[in-house]
């Protein structure tokens, strides 16, 4: 079956989520939300009652009853296994910038702010970074402002951090303070990734292509996940999943 | 003065220069009250948005009401950057106290407990911490070389929010929006706008009582129907997406914002 880039990215993110108890997804994150719900559908097929999926901003898809702090209290206790973050800038050491570009006293660009990143990046075991604009503007040698640090001194309490970065061009993993190129998405090349990445990264001598989602995965996304997404992300759901061949029909 | 007041009377405690705490964009944002404050021309607020804000902070900043902004993010969400916030920060017109969401929740929890500070994990190695000279790092007295951040309590002068329902005793039903309770506990005064006031006692019904802010904490209530518009009121009404898009478009420029304020804030009559 043919597929859209969003479906490829969601499939890859779902693989990274793995078999965990609780995945939380922040606001304005339709691709990670697709991935989290896909992981839940896969869990159902295996007879597992997990993962729990919390989609922030959707009362229907969260169980919180103790206000905005409950998410962070949960995370501090290790009750959230996977979270997603992005950044106006991301650097090769895994630092993310959600605040500003330029000198702090006189910034040239201002982003919304750090949200929960300065905390969640430290206490959620698997943080998956996603950035659908892969360019030297976004993937930089050094961020101008550290909203959350990619790694910490050994004595700093840290039970979490980045494990991967997925972009519109490729997939990196993150370990020991460095990114490693794992695969390049269909239609893209290693040379192109090097050209558009502002930081150095590890890579094997032969970099495989990111595998296409299987028909089974596409069917799950289109027939099971899309209807659950439609209320929270109507525009995204219409663009990616509507008027497309359904596995049930095709 | 009775607890139930006109909107302008209820807001009279929000004077120039106070510290005002307001809830996040989906949690019962007092937009009718925000328009009333802009009409009155309140100035020099230290605005604490718990833990983020959208149109409310953007409008208050654009209208020149805010001297200091303490929050974790201001954005119009799917409609993009908050234009008056962005412009004011780049021009240095508003003093930013950039935070992270759980830090604001924790600092208000310190205030509600009456303790001077609250510790929080994370933050170490970030520039969020670096630029907050009011936050301190200590070695945990219960650990062995375990640095941890201490946040001073945030004690706002006034908490202001909008809720679906109050009763004649000043009890306010907030449902599951528990941060509204924390805001009220932490603040010296609490002002609430509501959709309606019913002749009953919400605390008599255990199903309501669990989601009720007791009138003990409430200083003034004003009825403002559709008072969160164009933002949503949880479990009551949805956001007015069309109007939010109109705001995003008009507020993109200083002139457009003035025009918006003239049309939708200054010209609006409030009972």
Coordinates of C-alpha atoms in Angstrom, one line a residue:
Chain A
X1 CA 0.0 0.0 0.0
X2 CA 1.2 3.5 -0.6
X3 CA 1.6 5.7 2.5
X4 CA 2.2 9.3 3.5
X5 CA 5.4 10.5 5.4
X6 CA 3.3 11.1 8.5
X7 CA 2.4 7.4 8.6
X8 CA 6.0 6.4 8.2
X9 CA 7.1 8.6 11.1
X10 CA 4.2 7.5 13.3
X11 CA 5.2 3.8 12.7
X12 CA 8.8 4.5 13.5
X13 CA 7.9 6.4 16.7
X14 CA 5.5 3.5 17.7
X15 CA 8.4 1.1 17.4
X16 CA 10.5 3.3 19.7
X17 CA 7.7 3.4 22.3
X18 CA 7.9 -0.3 22.6
X19 CA 6.1 -2.2 25.4
X20 CA 5.6 0.3 28.2
X21 CA 2.9 1.2 30.7
X22 CA 2.2 4.9 30.0
X23 CA 2.8 7.2 27.1
X24 CA 2.0 10.9 27.4
X25 CA 1.7 13.2 24.5
X26 CA 1.9 17.0 24.7
X27 CA -0.2 19.6 22.9
X28 CA 0.0 20.2 19.2
X29 CA 1.7 16.8 18.5
X30 CA -0.5 14.9 16.0
X31 CA 2.2 12.5 14.7
X32 CA 3.3 11.4 18.2
X33 CA -0.3 11.1 19.2
X34 CA -0.9 8.8 16.2
X35 CA 2.1 6.8 17.3
X36 CA 1.0 6.4 20.9
X37 CA -2.5 5.3 19.8
X38 CA -0.9 2.9 17.3
X39 CA 1.2 1.4 20.1
X40 CA -2.0 1.0 22.1
X41 CA -3.8 -0.8 19.3
X42 CA -0.8 -3.1 18.9
X43 CA -0.9 -3.8 22.6
X44 CA -4.6 -4.7 22.3
X45 CA -3.8 -7.1 19.5
X46 CA -1.3 -8.8 21.8
X47 CA -3.9 -9.0 24.6
X48 CA -2.0 -6.4 26.7
X49 CA -3.9 -3.7 28.6
X50 CA -1.2 -1.2 27.8
X51 CA 0.2 1.3 27.2
X52 CA -2.1 3.8 28.9
X53 CA -2.1 6.8 26.5
X54 CA -2.6 10.4 27.8
X55 CA -3.2 13.0 25.1
X56 CA -2.8 16.4 26.8
X57 CA -5.5 18.8 25.8
X58 CA -8.1 16.1 25.5
X59 CA -10.3 15.4 28.6
X60 CA -11.5 12.2 26.9
X61 CA -7.9 10.9 26.5
X62 CA -6.5 11.7 29.9
X63 CA -7.4 10.4 33.3
X64 CA -6.2 13.4 35.3
X65 CA -8.4 14.6 38.2
X66 CA -5.8 16.5 40.2
X67 CA -5.1 19.5 37.9
X68 CA -2.2 20.3 35.7
X69 CA 0.4 19.2 38.3
X70 CA -0.7 15.5 38.2
X71 CA 1.2 14.9 34.9
X72 CA 4.4 16.2 36.4
X73 CA 3.9 14.5 39.7
X74 CA 3.3 11.2 37.8
X75 CA 6.5 11.8 35.8
X76 CA 8.5 12.6 38.9
X77 CA 7.6 9.3 40.3
X78 CA 8.5 7.4 37.1
X79 CA 4.8 6.8 36.2
X80 CA 5.3 8.1 32.7
X81 CA 7.6 6.0 30.4
X82 CA 7.5 7.9 27.2
X83 CA 7.1 11.6 26.3
X84 CA 7.7 13.7 23.2
X85 CA 9.5 17.0 22.8
X86 CA 10.5 19.3 19.9
X87 CA 12.6 22.4 19.7
X88 CA 13.0 25.6 17.7
X89 CA 16.7 24.4 17.9
X90 CA 18.1 21.0 18.8
X91 CA 21.9 20.5 19.0
X92 CA 24.3 17.6 18.7
X93 CA 24.4 17.1 22.5
X94 CA 20.7 16.7 22.7
X95 CA 20.0 20.2 24.2
X96 CA 16.7 21.7 23.1
X97 CA 15.7 25.3 22.8
X98 CA 12.1 26.4 23.1
X99 CA 12.8 30.0 24.1
X100 CA 14.8 32.3 21.8
X101 CA 17.4 32.8 19.1
X102 CA 20.1 35.3 19.6
X103 CA 21.6 37.0 22.6
X104 CA 19.5 36.6 25.7
X105 CA 19.4 40.3 26.5
X106 CA 18.3 41.2 22.9
X107 CA 16.9 38.0 21.2
X108 CA 16.2 38.1 17.5
X109 CA 13.5 35.4 17.6
X110 CA 11.2 34.5 20.5
X111 CA 9.5 31.1 20.8
X112 CA 6.5 30.4 23.1
X113 CA 8.6 29.1 26.0
X114 CA 10.0 25.9 27.6
X115 CA 6.7 24.4 28.7
X116 CA 7.4 21.3 30.9
X117 CA 10.6 20.4 29.0
X118 CA 13.0 21.6 31.7
X119 CA 11.6 19.0 34.0
X120 CA 10.2 16.1 31.8
X121 CA 13.4 15.8 29.8
X122 CA 15.1 14.7 33.1
X123 CA 12.6 12.3 34.5
X124 CA 10.8 10.6 31.6
X125 CA 13.0 7.5 30.7
X126 CA 12.3 7.7 26.9
X127 CA 11.9 11.1 25.5
X128 CA 11.5 11.0 21.7
X129 CA 12.4 14.2 19.9
X130 CA 10.6 15.0 16.7
X131 CA 11.1 17.9 14.3
X132 CA 9.5 17.8 10.9
X133 CA 11.7 20.6 9.6
X134 CA 15.2 19.0 9.3
X135 CA 17.5 21.9 8.4
X136 CA 20.6 23.7 9.6
X137 CA 18.3 26.3 11.0
X138 CA 16.7 23.8 13.4
X139 CA 19.5 21.2 13.9
X140 CA 22.4 23.4 15.1
X141 CA 25.9 23.0 16.5
X142 CA 24.9 24.7 19.7
X143 CA 21.5 25.9 20.9
X144 CA 21.2 29.6 21.8
X145 CA 19.2 28.8 24.9
X146 CA 19.1 25.5 26.8
X147 CA 15.4 24.9 27.7
X148 CA 16.4 21.4 28.8
X149 CA 19.9 19.8 28.7
X150 CA 20.6 16.6 26.7
X151 CA 22.8 15.1 29.4
X152 CA 23.7 15.9 33.0
X153 CA 26.7 15.6 35.4
X154 CA 26.8 12.1 37.0
X155 CA 25.6 13.4 40.4
X156 CA 22.5 15.1 39.0
X157 CA 19.3 13.1 39.6
X158 CA 18.4 12.0 36.1
X159 CA 16.1 9.1 35.3
X160 CA 15.3 10.2 31.8
X161 CA 16.4 11.9 28.6
X162 CA 16.4 11.7 24.9
X163 CA 16.6 8.3 23.2
X164 CA 15.8 9.3 19.6
X165 CA 15.3 12.2 17.1
X166 CA 13.0 11.7 14.2
X167 CA 12.7 14.2 11.4
X168 CA 11.2 14.5 7.9
X169 CA 14.5 13.1 6.5
X170 CA 15.8 10.4 8.9
X171 CA 15.9 8.7 12.2
X172 CA 18.7 9.2 14.8
X173 CA 19.2 7.5 18.1
X174 CA 20.8 9.3 21.0
X175 CA 23.2 7.8 23.6
X176 CA 26.2 9.0 25.5
X177 CA 25.6 12.6 24.5
X178 CA 25.7 11.9 20.7
X179 CA 23.3 11.2 17.9
X180 CA 23.7 8.2 15.6
X181 CA 22.0 8.1 12.2
X182 CA 20.0 4.9 12.1
X183 CA 18.1 5.1 8.9
X184 CA 17.2 7.5 6.1
X185 CA 13.5 7.8 5.0
X186 CA 12.6 6.6 1.4
X187 CA 13.3 9.4 -1.1
X188 CA 16.1 10.9 1.0
X189 CA 19.9 10.3 1.1
X190 CA 22.7 10.3 3.6
X191 CA 24.4 13.1 1.7
X192 CA 21.3 15.2 2.0
X193 CA 21.1 14.5 5.8
X194 CA 24.7 15.6 6.2
X195 CA 24.1 18.7 4.2
X196 CA 21.1 19.7 6.2
X197 CA 22.3 18.8 9.7
X198 CA 24.3 21.5 11.6
X199 CA 25.9 19.0 14.1
X200 CA 28.2 16.0 13.7
X201 CA 26.7 12.6 14.3
X202 CA 27.8 9.0 14.2
X203 CA 26.8 6.8 11.3
X204 CA 27.4 3.2 10.1
X205 CA 29.3 2.7 6.8
X206 CA 26.0 1.6 5.2
X207 CA 22.9 3.4 6.3
X208 CA 19.7 1.5 5.7
X209 CA 16.4 3.0 4.4
X210 CA 13.7 3.5 7.0
X211 CA 11.4 0.5 6.5
X212 CA 7.9 1.3 5.1
X213 CA 5.0 0.7 7.4
X214 CA 3.5 -2.8 6.8
X215 CA 0.0 -3.2 5.4
X216 CA -1.1 -4.4 8.9
X217 CA 0.2 -1.2 10.5
X218 CA -1.4 1.0 7.9
X219 CA -4.7 -0.8 8.4
X220 CA -4.5 -0.2 12.2
X221 CA -3.7 3.5 11.7
X222 CA -6.4 4.2 9.2
X223 CA -9.1 2.0 10.6
X224 CA -8.5 2.1 14.4
X225 CA -6.3 5.1 15.2
X226 CA -7.7 7.8 12.8
X227 CA -11.2 7.8 14.3
X228 CA -9.8 8.3 17.8
X229 CA -7.6 11.2 16.6
X230 CA -10.3 13.1 14.7
X231 CA -11.8 15.0 17.7
X232 CA -8.4 16.3 18.9
X233 CA -6.7 16.8 15.5
X234 CA -9.4 17.3 12.9
X235 CA -7.3 19.0 10.3
X236 CA -4.4 16.5 10.6
X237 CA -6.8 13.5 10.5
X238 CA -8.6 14.9 7.4
X239 CA -5.3 15.5 5.6
X240 CA -3.6 12.3 6.4
X241 CA -6.3 9.7 6.7
X242 CA -9.5 10.8 4.9
X243 CA -10.1 10.0 1.3
X244 CA -7.3 7.4 1.3
X245 CA -7.4 3.8 0.5
X246 CA -8.6 1.9 3.5
X247 CA -7.2 -1.5 4.2
X248 CA -10.7 -2.7 4.7
X249 CA -11.8 -1.5 1.3
X250 CA -8.5 -2.1 -0.6
Chain B
X1 CA -20.3 44.6 50.1
X2 CA -22.1 41.4 49.1
X3 CA -20.0 38.6 47.7
X4 CA -21.8 38.7 44.4
X5 CA -20.9 41.9 42.6
X6 CA -21.0 43.5 39.2
X7 CA -18.0 42.6 37.1
X8 CA -16.3 45.9 37.6
X9 CA -16.9 45.9 41.3
X10 CA -15.5 42.4 41.6
X11 CA -12.4 43.3 39.7
X12 CA -11.7 46.5 41.8
X13 CA -9.1 44.6 43.9
X14 CA -7.0 44.1 40.8
X15 CA -5.1 47.4 41.1
X16 CA -2.0 48.6 39.2
X17 CA 1.2 46.7 40.1
X18 CA -0.3 43.6 41.8
X19 CA 0.7 40.0 41.3
X20 CA -2.2 38.3 39.5
X21 CA -2.4 34.6 38.8
X22 CA -4.6 33.2 35.9
X23 CA -5.1 29.7 34.6
X24 CA -3.9 28.0 31.4
X25 CA -5.8 28.5 28.2
X26 CA -8.2 25.5 28.5
X27 CA -9.0 25.7 32.2
X28 CA -11.5 28.5 32.7
X29 CA -9.8 31.6 31.4
X30 CA -11.7 34.8 32.6
X31 CA -11.9 36.5 29.2
X32 CA -14.9 38.8 30.0
X33 CA -12.9 39.9 33.1
X34 CA -9.8 40.3 31.0
X35 CA -11.7 42.6 28.6
X36 CA -13.0 44.6 31.6
X37 CA -9.5 45.0 32.9
X38 CA -8.3 46.3 29.6
X39 CA -11.2 48.7 29.4
X40 CA -10.2 50.0 32.8
X41 CA -6.6 50.3 31.8
X42 CA -4.9 48.4 34.6
X43 CA -1.1 48.7 34.5
X44 CA 2.1 47.1 35.6
X45 CA 0.7 43.7 36.5
X46 CA 3.0 40.9 37.5
X47 CA 1.1 38.3 35.6
X48 CA 1.5 34.6 36.6
X49 CA 0.0 32.3 33.9
X50 CA -0.3 28.8 35.5
X51 CA 1.5 27.3 33.8
X52 CA 0.9 28.7 30.2
X53 CA -1.4 31.1 28.5
X54 CA -2.7 31.9 25.0
X55 CA -5.0 34.8 24.0
X56 CA -5.4 36.2 27.5
X57 CA -1.7 37.0 28.2
X58 CA -1.3 38.1 24.6
X59 CA -4.2 40.6 24.9
X60 CA -3.1 41.9 28.4
X61 CA 0.5 42.4 27.1
X62 CA -0.7 44.0 23.8
X63 CA -2.9 46.4 25.8
X64 CA 0.0 47.5 28.0
X65 CA -1.3 46.0 31.2
X66 CA 1.7 43.8 32.0
X67 CA 5.1 44.7 33.4
X68 CA 6.3 41.2 34.3
X69 CA 5.2 37.9 32.9
X70 CA 6.0 34.7 34.8
X71 CA 5.0 31.6 32.8
X72 CA 6.3 28.6 30.9
X73 CA 4.9 29.5 27.5
X74 CA 2.5 31.8 25.6
X75 CA 1.2 30.5 22.2
X76 CA -2.0 30.5 20.2
X77 CA -1.5 26.8 19.7
X78 CA -2.5 25.6 16.2
X79 CA -3.0 29.3 15.2
X80 CA 0.7 29.9 15.7
X81 CA 2.8 32.3 17.8
X82 CA 1.1 34.8 20.2
X83 CA 1.9 38.0 18.3
X84 CA 1.7 40.7 20.9
X85 CA 3.6 38.6 23.4
X86 CA 6.3 37.9 20.8
X87 CA 6.6 41.5 19.8
X88 CA 6.7 42.8 23.4
X89 CA 9.4 40.3 24.4
X90 CA 11.6 41.2 21.4
X91 CA 11.2 44.9 22.1
X92 CA 11.9 44.5 25.8
X93 CA 8.5 45.9 26.8
X94 CA 7.8 43.1 29.2
X95 CA 10.1 41.6 31.8
X96 CA 10.1 37.8 31.4
X97 CA 10.4 35.3 34.2
X98 CA 10.6 32.2 32.1
X99 CA 9.7 29.1 34.0
X100 CA 8.8 25.4 33.4
X101 CA 5.3 24.2 34.0
X102 CA 5.9 22.0 37.1
X103 CA 7.9 24.9 38.7
X104 CA 4.9 27.1 38.7
X105 CA 2.6 24.4 40.1
X106 CA 5.1 23.6 42.8
X107 CA 5.8 27.3 43.8
X108 CA 2.0 27.8 44.2
X109 CA 1.8 24.6 46.2
X110 CA 4.5 26.0 48.5
X111 CA 2.3 29.1 49.0
X112 CA -0.8 27.1 49.8
X113 CA 1.1 25.1 52.4
X114 CA 2.5 28.3 53.9
X115 CA 6.1 27.2 53.4
X116 CA 8.8 29.4 51.9
X117 CA 9.9 27.1 49.1
X118 CA 9.4 23.8 47.2
X119 CA 12.1 21.6 45.8
X120 CA 11.9 20.3 42.2
X121 CA 13.8 17.8 40.1
X122 CA 15.1 18.6 36.6
X123 CA 16.2 22.1 35.6
X124 CA 19.9 21.7 36.5
X125 CA 22.0 22.5 33.4
X126 CA 19.2 24.5 31.8
X127 CA 19.3 28.2 30.9
X128 CA 15.8 28.4 32.5
X129 CA 17.5 27.9 35.8
X130 CA 20.5 30.1 34.8
X131 CA 18.4 33.2 34.2
X132 CA 16.3 32.8 37.4
X133 CA 18.3 34.4 40.2
X134 CA 15.4 33.9 42.5
X135 CA 15.8 30.1 42.2
X136 CA 18.5 28.3 44.2
X137 CA 20.3 25.0 43.9
X138 CA 21.2 23.2 47.2
X139 CA 22.7 19.9 48.0
X140 CA 19.8 17.8 49.3
X141 CA 20.2 17.5 53.1
X142 CA 18.8 14.0 52.8
X143 CA 21.1 12.9 50.0
X144 CA 24.7 12.4 49.3
X145 CA 25.9 14.9 46.7
X146 CA 22.4 15.3 45.3
X147 CA 21.9 18.8 43.9
X148 CA 18.3 20.0 43.8
X149 CA 16.5 23.2 42.8
X150 CA 14.5 25.2 45.4
X151 CA 11.7 27.5 44.1
X152 CA 10.5 30.3 46.3
X153 CA 6.7 30.2 47.0
X154 CA 4.6 32.3 44.7
X155 CA 2.1 34.3 46.8
X156 CA -0.1 36.2 44.3
X157 CA -2.2 39.1 45.5
X158 CA -5.2 37.9 43.4
X159 CA -6.3 34.7 41.7
X160 CA -8.8 35.3 38.9
X161 CA -10.6 32.6 36.9
X162 CA -13.9 31.7 35.3
X163 CA -16.0 28.7 36.3
X164 CA -19.4 27.2 35.3
X165 CA -21.3 27.6 38.5
X166 CA -21.4 29.1 42.0
X167 CA -24.0 28.9 44.8
X168 CA -25.4 31.7 47.0
X169 CA -22.7 30.9 49.7
X170 CA -19.9 31.7 47.4
X171 CA -18.9 28.0 46.8
X172 CA -17.6 27.6 43.2
X173 CA -17.9 24.4 41.2
X174 CA -14.6 23.9 39.4
X175 CA -15.0 20.3 38.4
X176 CA -11.7 18.6 37.7
X177 CA -9.8 21.8 37.1
X178 CA -8.0 21.4 40.4
X179 CA -5.3 24.0 39.7
X180 CA -8.0 26.6 40.3
X181 CA -8.1 25.4 43.9
X182 CA -4.4 25.6 44.2
X183 CA -4.5 29.2 42.8
X184 CA -7.1 30.2 45.3
X185 CA -5.4 28.6 48.2
X186 CA -2.1 30.3 47.3
X187 CA -3.5 33.8 46.7
X188 CA -4.4 36.6 49.2
X189 CA -7.8 37.2 47.4
X190 CA -9.8 35.2 44.9
X191 CA -12.1 36.7 42.3
X192 CA -14.3 34.4 40.2
X193 CA -16.6 35.0 37.3
X194 CA -19.2 32.3 36.7
X195 CA -21.8 31.4 34.1
X196 CA -24.5 31.3 36.7
X197 CA -25.4 31.3 40.4
X198 CA -27.8 28.8 41.8
X199 CA -29.8 28.9 45.0
X200 CA -28.4 25.8 46.7
X201 CA -25.4 24.7 48.7
X202 CA -22.9 22.9 46.5
X203 CA -21.2 21.4 49.6
X204 CA -24.4 19.5 50.5
X205 CA -24.0 17.3 47.5
X206 CA -20.9 15.0 47.7
X207 CA -20.7 14.7 43.9
X208 CA -20.4 18.5 43.6
X209 CA -18.5 19.0 46.8
X210 CA -15.4 17.1 45.6
X211 CA -15.1 19.5 42.7
X212 CA -16.0 22.7 44.6
X213 CA -13.8 25.5 45.8
X214 CA -15.3 26.5 49.2
X215 CA -16.6 30.0 49.5
X216 CA -14.2 30.4 52.4
X217 CA -11.5 31.2 49.9
X218 CA -13.6 33.4 47.6
X219 CA -13.7 37.2 47.9
X220 CA -15.9 38.3 45.0
X221 CA -18.1 36.6 42.4
X222 CA -19.5 38.2 39.3
X223 CA -21.8 36.6 36.8
X224 CA -20.4 36.7 33.3
X225 CA -22.3 34.5 30.9
X226 CA -20.1 33.0 28.2
X227 CA -17.3 34.6 30.3
X228 CA -14.5 32.4 28.9
X229 CA -15.4 33.3 25.3
X230 CA -13.7 32.9 22.8
X231 CA -11.7 30.4 24.8
X232 CA -13.4 27.1 26.0
X233 CA -14.9 26.4 29.3
X234 CA -14.2 22.7 30.2
X235 CA -17.2 20.4 30.1
X236 CA -19.4 23.4 29.3
X237 CA -18.6 25.0 25.9
X238 CA -15.9 24.7 23.2
X239 CA -13.6 27.4 21.9
X240 CA -14.9 29.7 19.2
X241 CA -12.3 28.7 16.6
X242 CA -13.4 31.2 14.0
X243 CA -13.1 34.1 16.4
X244 CA -9.7 32.9 17.7
X245 CA -8.5 32.8 14.1
X246 CA -9.8 36.3 13.6
X247 CA -7.8 37.4 16.7
X248 CA -4.6 35.7 15.4
X249 CA -5.0 37.5 12.1
X250 CA -5.8 41.0 13.5
X251 CA -3.3 40.8 16.4
X252 CA -0.5 40.0 14.0
X253 CA 0.2 43.8 13.7
X254 CA 0.0 46.6 16.3
X255 CA -2.6 48.4 14.3
X256 CA -4.7 45.3 13.8
X257 CA -4.6 44.6 17.5
X258 CA -5.7 48.2 18.3
X259 CA -8.6 47.7 15.9
X260 CA -9.5 44.4 17.5
X261 CA -9.5 46.0 21.0
X262 CA -11.6 48.9 19.7
X263 CA -14.2 46.5 18.2
X264 CA -14.3 43.6 20.6
X265 CA -13.1 45.0 24.0
X266 CA -13.8 48.8 24.2
X267 CA -17.1 48.7 22.3
X268 CA -18.5 45.7 24.3
X269 CA -21.1 46.6 26.9
X270 CA -21.1 44.6 30.1
X271 CA -24.0 44.3 32.4

